[in-house]
Amino acid sequence: MSSKDQEFAVDSDGLHRAVELMSRDFSRAKRLDLPTELPLCGMGSTAALNALAPSILGGAARLGEATSFAHMDPPTPWITWAMTLWNASLNQNLLHPATSPVARQMEERVVTWLAPFFGMDGGHMTPGSTVANLTALWAARESAGVTEVVASAGAHLSIAKAAHLLGLKYLSLPIDANGSMDAAQLPTDLRKSALVLTAGATSTGAIDPLDLAGRAAWTHVDAAWAGPLRMSKYAHLLAGIESANSVAVSAHKWLFQPKESALVLFKDTEKAHAAVSFGGAYLATPNVGVLGSHGAAATALLATLLAWGREGVAQRIEHCMDLAHRLRDFVAADERLELYAEPQTGIVVWHPKDENLFDQALRQLPVGSTSTTSMAGVKWFRNVAANPGADIDLLIATIRGVLP
Ligand SMILES: *Cc1c(COP(=O)(O)O)cnc(C)c1O
């Protein structure tokens, strides 16, 4: 091996090739037969790039496609691809200031920009709201002494998971006909409880009554999906969130970030961070939160916010909301179809009134256009407006086409 290993240098040809392959059509290309065992001899980086392109590029779910409207996973803007490339090459570790002199500041800045939309004073990034929820409930256990988590039946599974990991009791409250927490079922004594309110339930997009925030020893709002509405003209839908002690938001959902990108935000960050910090002799600063080594997802988010501004974010989310409302209007107007409830946060849940049509319709709808969920044993279709590039007329025409 030469004194300077070129595998660690910028290979412009290789990287240009990678970009060029992105616009190729691999839909009919033969996928790589991966060796069942780790090869002894490598094929070389350019050969590996070419060999993997048909599988990775050709086989991926296309989240920005015209009919992509099924899941909470958005397409990502190219500025984030560039940042991700830089991140991979620089490999900063935010665990230690010495290995991330600038990246840590970027994360602090992005948190400073976003926390006020939720009435929070700071926080940190996590790889998803699963970890954000866990971190928030950990802080609740340490600093508010909670012994129980109370959430609705529509809460994300990560809430029950966090309660389990933290050794907290878990109380699941029924939901009302719209999918929101039924506030009438709330226990009166919440002095030892962390109340989790969901802003944008995963199945239905329903928002729990956020005016309940502040009733418990700790209130956490899981705004993984709908949190970014705070930056739009729909901010009022999440009114009350500012009374929470903590908030989770997944930037890799409605802030159009590559995974893994999310935030856990706190009302009193100094206190919350102190409650979830550990020191270490080799660390210059305490390790805050669940993660050890972690990367600079913040730079992609910061770049997006810098590129688009609040206006650009709002515009895209509002456009997604329009798309959902168009689909809602179609379903409401078609006698063969039934809406689960009025969509609250860009998630449309519906089904054919004739339940026998469900499976057949599902088979005929384009892959990635519609997901499914079930409530009280009833099957529903679910469309999530995470793709600003969706062609809603095409989707509506397609749905019409699969109905007898
Ligand atoms: C997606 C989601 C989560 C989990 O977030 P990840 O970013 O996937 O870890 C938690 N809560 C709600 C309401 C969600 O929609």
PDB file of N, CA and C in Angstrom, residues 9-46:
ATOM      1  N   ALA A   9      -8.799   9.817   0.323  1.00  0.00           N
ATOM      2  CA  ALA A   9      -8.688  11.142  -0.300  1.00  0.00           C
ATOM      3  C   ALA A   9      -9.944  11.439  -1.100  1.00  0.00           C
ATOM      4  N   VAL A  10     -10.148  12.704  -1.441  1.00  0.00           N
ATOM      5  CA  VAL A  10     -11.290  13.065  -2.283  1.00  0.00           C
ATOM      6  C   VAL A  10     -11.060  12.480  -3.671  1.00  0.00           C
ATOM      7  N   ASP A  11     -11.940  11.615  -4.103  1.00  0.00           N
ATOM      8  CA  ASP A  11     -11.848  11.057  -5.452  1.00  0.00           C
ATOM      9  C   ASP A  11     -12.972  11.695  -6.273  1.00  0.00           C
ATOM     10  N   SER A  12     -12.633  12.761  -6.966  1.00  0.00           N
ATOM     11  CA  SER A  12     -13.660  13.507  -7.691  1.00  0.00           C
ATOM     12  C   SER A  12     -14.360  12.646  -8.724  1.00  0.00           C
ATOM     13  N   ASP A  13     -13.588  11.828  -9.419  1.00  0.00           N
ATOM     14  CA  ASP A  13     -14.206  10.979 -10.445  1.00  0.00           C
ATOM     15  C   ASP A  13     -15.204  10.018  -9.807  1.00  0.00           C
ATOM     16  N   GLY A  14     -14.775   9.403  -8.718  1.00  0.00           N
ATOM     17  CA  GLY A  14     -15.648   8.446  -8.043  1.00  0.00           C
ATOM     18  C   GLY A  14     -16.914   9.118  -7.538  1.00  0.00           C
ATOM     19  N   LEU A  15     -16.765  10.293  -6.949  1.00  0.00           N
ATOM     20  CA  LEU A  15     -17.933  10.976  -6.385  1.00  0.00           C
ATOM     21  C   LEU A  15     -18.839  11.511  -7.496  1.00  0.00           C
ATOM     22  N   HIS A  16     -18.235  11.999  -8.577  1.00  0.00           N
ATOM     23  CA  HIS A  16     -19.061  12.422  -9.715  1.00  0.00           C
ATOM     24  C   HIS A  16     -19.835  11.250 -10.299  1.00  0.00           C
ATOM     25  N   ARG A  17     -19.165  10.123 -10.343  1.00  0.00           N
ATOM     26  CA  ARG A  17     -19.804   8.902 -10.842  1.00  0.00           C
ATOM     27  C   ARG A  17     -21.021   8.568  -9.955  1.00  0.00           C
ATOM     28  N   ALA A  18     -20.826   8.693  -8.662  1.00  0.00           N
ATOM     29  CA  ALA A  18     -21.924   8.389  -7.725  1.00  0.00           C
ATOM     30  C   ALA A  18     -23.122   9.292  -8.016  1.00  0.00           C
ATOM     31  N   VAL A  19     -22.851  10.564  -8.267  1.00  0.00           N
ATOM     32  CA  VAL A  19     -23.938  11.511  -8.542  1.00  0.00           C
ATOM     33  C   VAL A  19     -24.577  11.192  -9.893  1.00  0.00           C
ATOM     34  N   GLU A  20     -23.741  10.886 -10.847  1.00  0.00           N
ATOM     35  CA  GLU A  20     -24.253  10.592 -12.192  1.00  0.00           C
ATOM     36  C   GLU A  20     -25.180   9.360 -12.166  1.00  0.00           C
ATOM     37  N   LEU A  21     -24.797   8.368 -11.388  1.00  0.00           N
ATOM     38  CA  LEU A  21     -25.615   7.142 -11.298  1.00  0.00           C
ATOM     39  C   LEU A  21     -27.001   7.432 -10.722  1.00  0.00           C
ATOM     40  N   MET A  22     -27.114   8.505  -9.935  1.00  0.00           N
ATOM     41  CA  MET A  22     -28.389   8.814  -9.277  1.00  0.00           C
ATOM     42  C   MET A  22     -29.496   9.131 -10.267  1.00  0.00           C
ATOM     43  N   SER A  23     -29.134   9.624 -11.434  1.00  0.00           N
ATOM     44  CA  SER A  23     -30.194   9.974 -12.382  1.00  0.00           C
ATOM     45  C   SER A  23     -30.428   8.884 -13.429  1.00  0.00           C
ATOM     46  N   ARG A  24     -29.745   7.758 -13.292  1.00  0.00           N
ATOM     47  CA  ARG A  24     -29.970   6.637 -14.213  1.00  0.00           C
ATOM     48  C   ARG A  24     -31.232   5.860 -13.833  1.00  0.00           C
ATOM     49  N   ASP A  25     -31.786   5.218 -14.817  1.00  0.00           N
ATOM     50  CA  ASP A  25     -32.959   4.368 -14.569  1.00  0.00           C
ATOM     51  C   ASP A  25     -32.497   2.918 -14.407  1.00  0.00           C
ATOM     52  N   PHE A  26     -32.603   2.410 -13.213  1.00  0.00           N
ATOM     53  CA  PHE A  26     -32.173   1.028 -12.956  1.00  0.00           C
ATOM     54  C   PHE A  26     -33.356   0.084 -12.784  1.00  0.00           C
ATOM     55  N   SER A  27     -34.540   0.561 -13.171  1.00  0.00           N
ATOM     56  CA  SER A  27     -35.728  -0.238 -12.865  1.00  0.00           C
ATOM     57  C   SER A  27     -35.675  -1.632 -13.498  1.00  0.00           C
ATOM     58  N   ARG A  28     -35.002  -1.738 -14.628  1.00  0.00           N
ATOM     59  CA  ARG A  28     -34.938  -3.056 -15.259  1.00  0.00           C
ATOM     60  C   ARG A  28     -33.553  -3.690 -15.163  1.00  0.00           C
ATOM     61  N   ALA A  29     -32.654  -3.003 -14.466  1.00  0.00           N
ATOM     62  CA  ALA A  29     -31.280  -3.518 -14.386  1.00  0.00           C
ATOM     63  C   ALA A  29     -31.209  -4.710 -13.434  1.00  0.00           C
ATOM     64  N   LYS A  30     -30.275  -5.584 -13.698  1.00  0.00           N
ATOM     65  CA  LYS A  30     -30.115  -6.774 -12.872  1.00  0.00           C
ATOM     66  C   LYS A  30     -29.466  -6.385 -11.545  1.00  0.00           C
ATOM     67  N   ARG A  31     -30.081  -6.834 -10.455  1.00  0.00           N
ATOM     68  CA  ARG A  31     -29.544  -6.537  -9.119  1.00  0.00           C
ATOM     69  C   ARG A  31     -28.320  -7.390  -8.837  1.00  0.00           C
ATOM     70  N   LEU A  32     -27.465  -6.876  -7.988  1.00  0.00           N
ATOM     71  CA  LEU A  32     -26.241  -7.589  -7.607  1.00  0.00           C
ATOM     72  C   LEU A  32     -26.590  -8.818  -6.766  1.00  0.00           C
ATOM     73  N   ASP A  33     -25.956  -9.948  -7.132  1.00  0.00           N
ATOM     74  CA  ASP A  33     -26.049 -11.136  -6.282  1.00  0.00           C
ATOM     75  C   ASP A  33     -24.965 -11.006  -5.231  1.00  0.00           C
ATOM     76  N   LEU A  34     -25.336 -10.631  -4.039  1.00  0.00           N
ATOM     77  CA  LEU A  34     -24.323 -10.422  -3.004  1.00  0.00           C
ATOM     78  C   LEU A  34     -23.719 -11.752  -2.577  1.00  0.00           C
ATOM     79  N   PRO A  35     -22.397 -11.792  -2.414  1.00  0.00           N
ATOM     80  CA  PRO A  35     -21.782 -13.029  -1.917  1.00  0.00           C
ATOM     81  C   PRO A  35     -22.334 -13.366  -0.540  1.00  0.00           C
ATOM     82  N   THR A  36     -22.533 -14.642  -0.284  1.00  0.00           N
ATOM     83  CA  THR A  36     -23.085 -15.031   1.020  1.00  0.00           C
ATOM     84  C   THR A  36     -22.051 -14.883   2.126  1.00  0.00           C
ATOM     85  N   GLU A  37     -20.790 -14.936   1.729  1.00  0.00           N
ATOM     86  CA  GLU A  37     -19.756 -14.754   2.742  1.00  0.00           C
ATOM     87  C   GLU A  37     -18.925 -13.524   2.438  1.00  0.00           C
ATOM     88  N   LEU A  38     -18.358 -12.957   3.477  1.00  0.00           N
ATOM     89  CA  LEU A  38     -17.493 -11.790   3.312  1.00  0.00           C
ATOM     90  C   LEU A  38     -16.365 -12.114   2.343  1.00  0.00           C
ATOM     91  N   PRO A  39     -16.253 -11.362   1.254  1.00  0.00           N
ATOM     92  CA  PRO A  39     -15.180 -11.664   0.297  1.00  0.00           C
ATOM     93  C   PRO A  39     -13.800 -11.394   0.914  1.00  0.00           C
ATOM     94  N   LEU A  40     -12.846 -12.228   0.529  1.00  0.00           N
ATOM     95  CA  LEU A  40     -11.479 -12.018   1.008  1.00  0.00           C
ATOM     96  C   LEU A  40     -10.856 -10.830   0.275  1.00  0.00           C
ATOM     97  N   CYS A  41     -11.025 -10.813  -1.045  1.00  0.00           N
ATOM     98  CA  CYS A  41     -10.432  -9.737  -1.839  1.00  0.00           C
ATOM     99  C   CYS A  41     -11.511  -8.743  -2.227  1.00  0.00           C
ATOM    100  N   GLY A  42     -11.206  -7.467  -2.069  1.00  0.00           N
ATOM    101  CA  GLY A  42     -12.171  -6.440  -2.449  1.00  0.00           C
ATOM    102  C   GLY A  42     -12.194  -6.231  -3.949  1.00  0.00           C
ATOM    103  N   MET A  43     -13.294  -5.734  -4.467  1.00  0.00           N
ATOM    104  CA  MET A  43     -13.422  -5.484  -5.905  1.00  0.00           C
ATOM    105  C   MET A  43     -12.950  -4.080  -6.275  1.00  0.00           C
ATOM    106  N   GLY A  44     -12.699  -3.243  -5.271  1.00  0.00           N
ATOM    107  CA  GLY A  44     -12.323  -1.853  -5.531  1.00  0.00           C
ATOM    108  C   GLY A  44     -13.538  -0.949  -5.404  1.00  0.00           C
ATOM    109  N   SER A  45     -13.308   0.299  -5.073  1.00  0.00           N
ATOM    110  CA  SER A  45     -14.417   1.195  -4.734  1.00  0.00           C
ATOM    111  C   SER A  45     -15.301   1.538  -5.926  1.00  0.00           C
ATOM    112  N   THR A  46     -14.681   1.820  -7.075  1.00  0.00           N
ATOM    113  CA  THR A  46     -15.500   2.175  -8.239  1.00  0.00           C
ATOM    114  C   THR A  46     -16.335   0.985  -8.687  1.00  0.00           C
TER     115      THR A  46
END
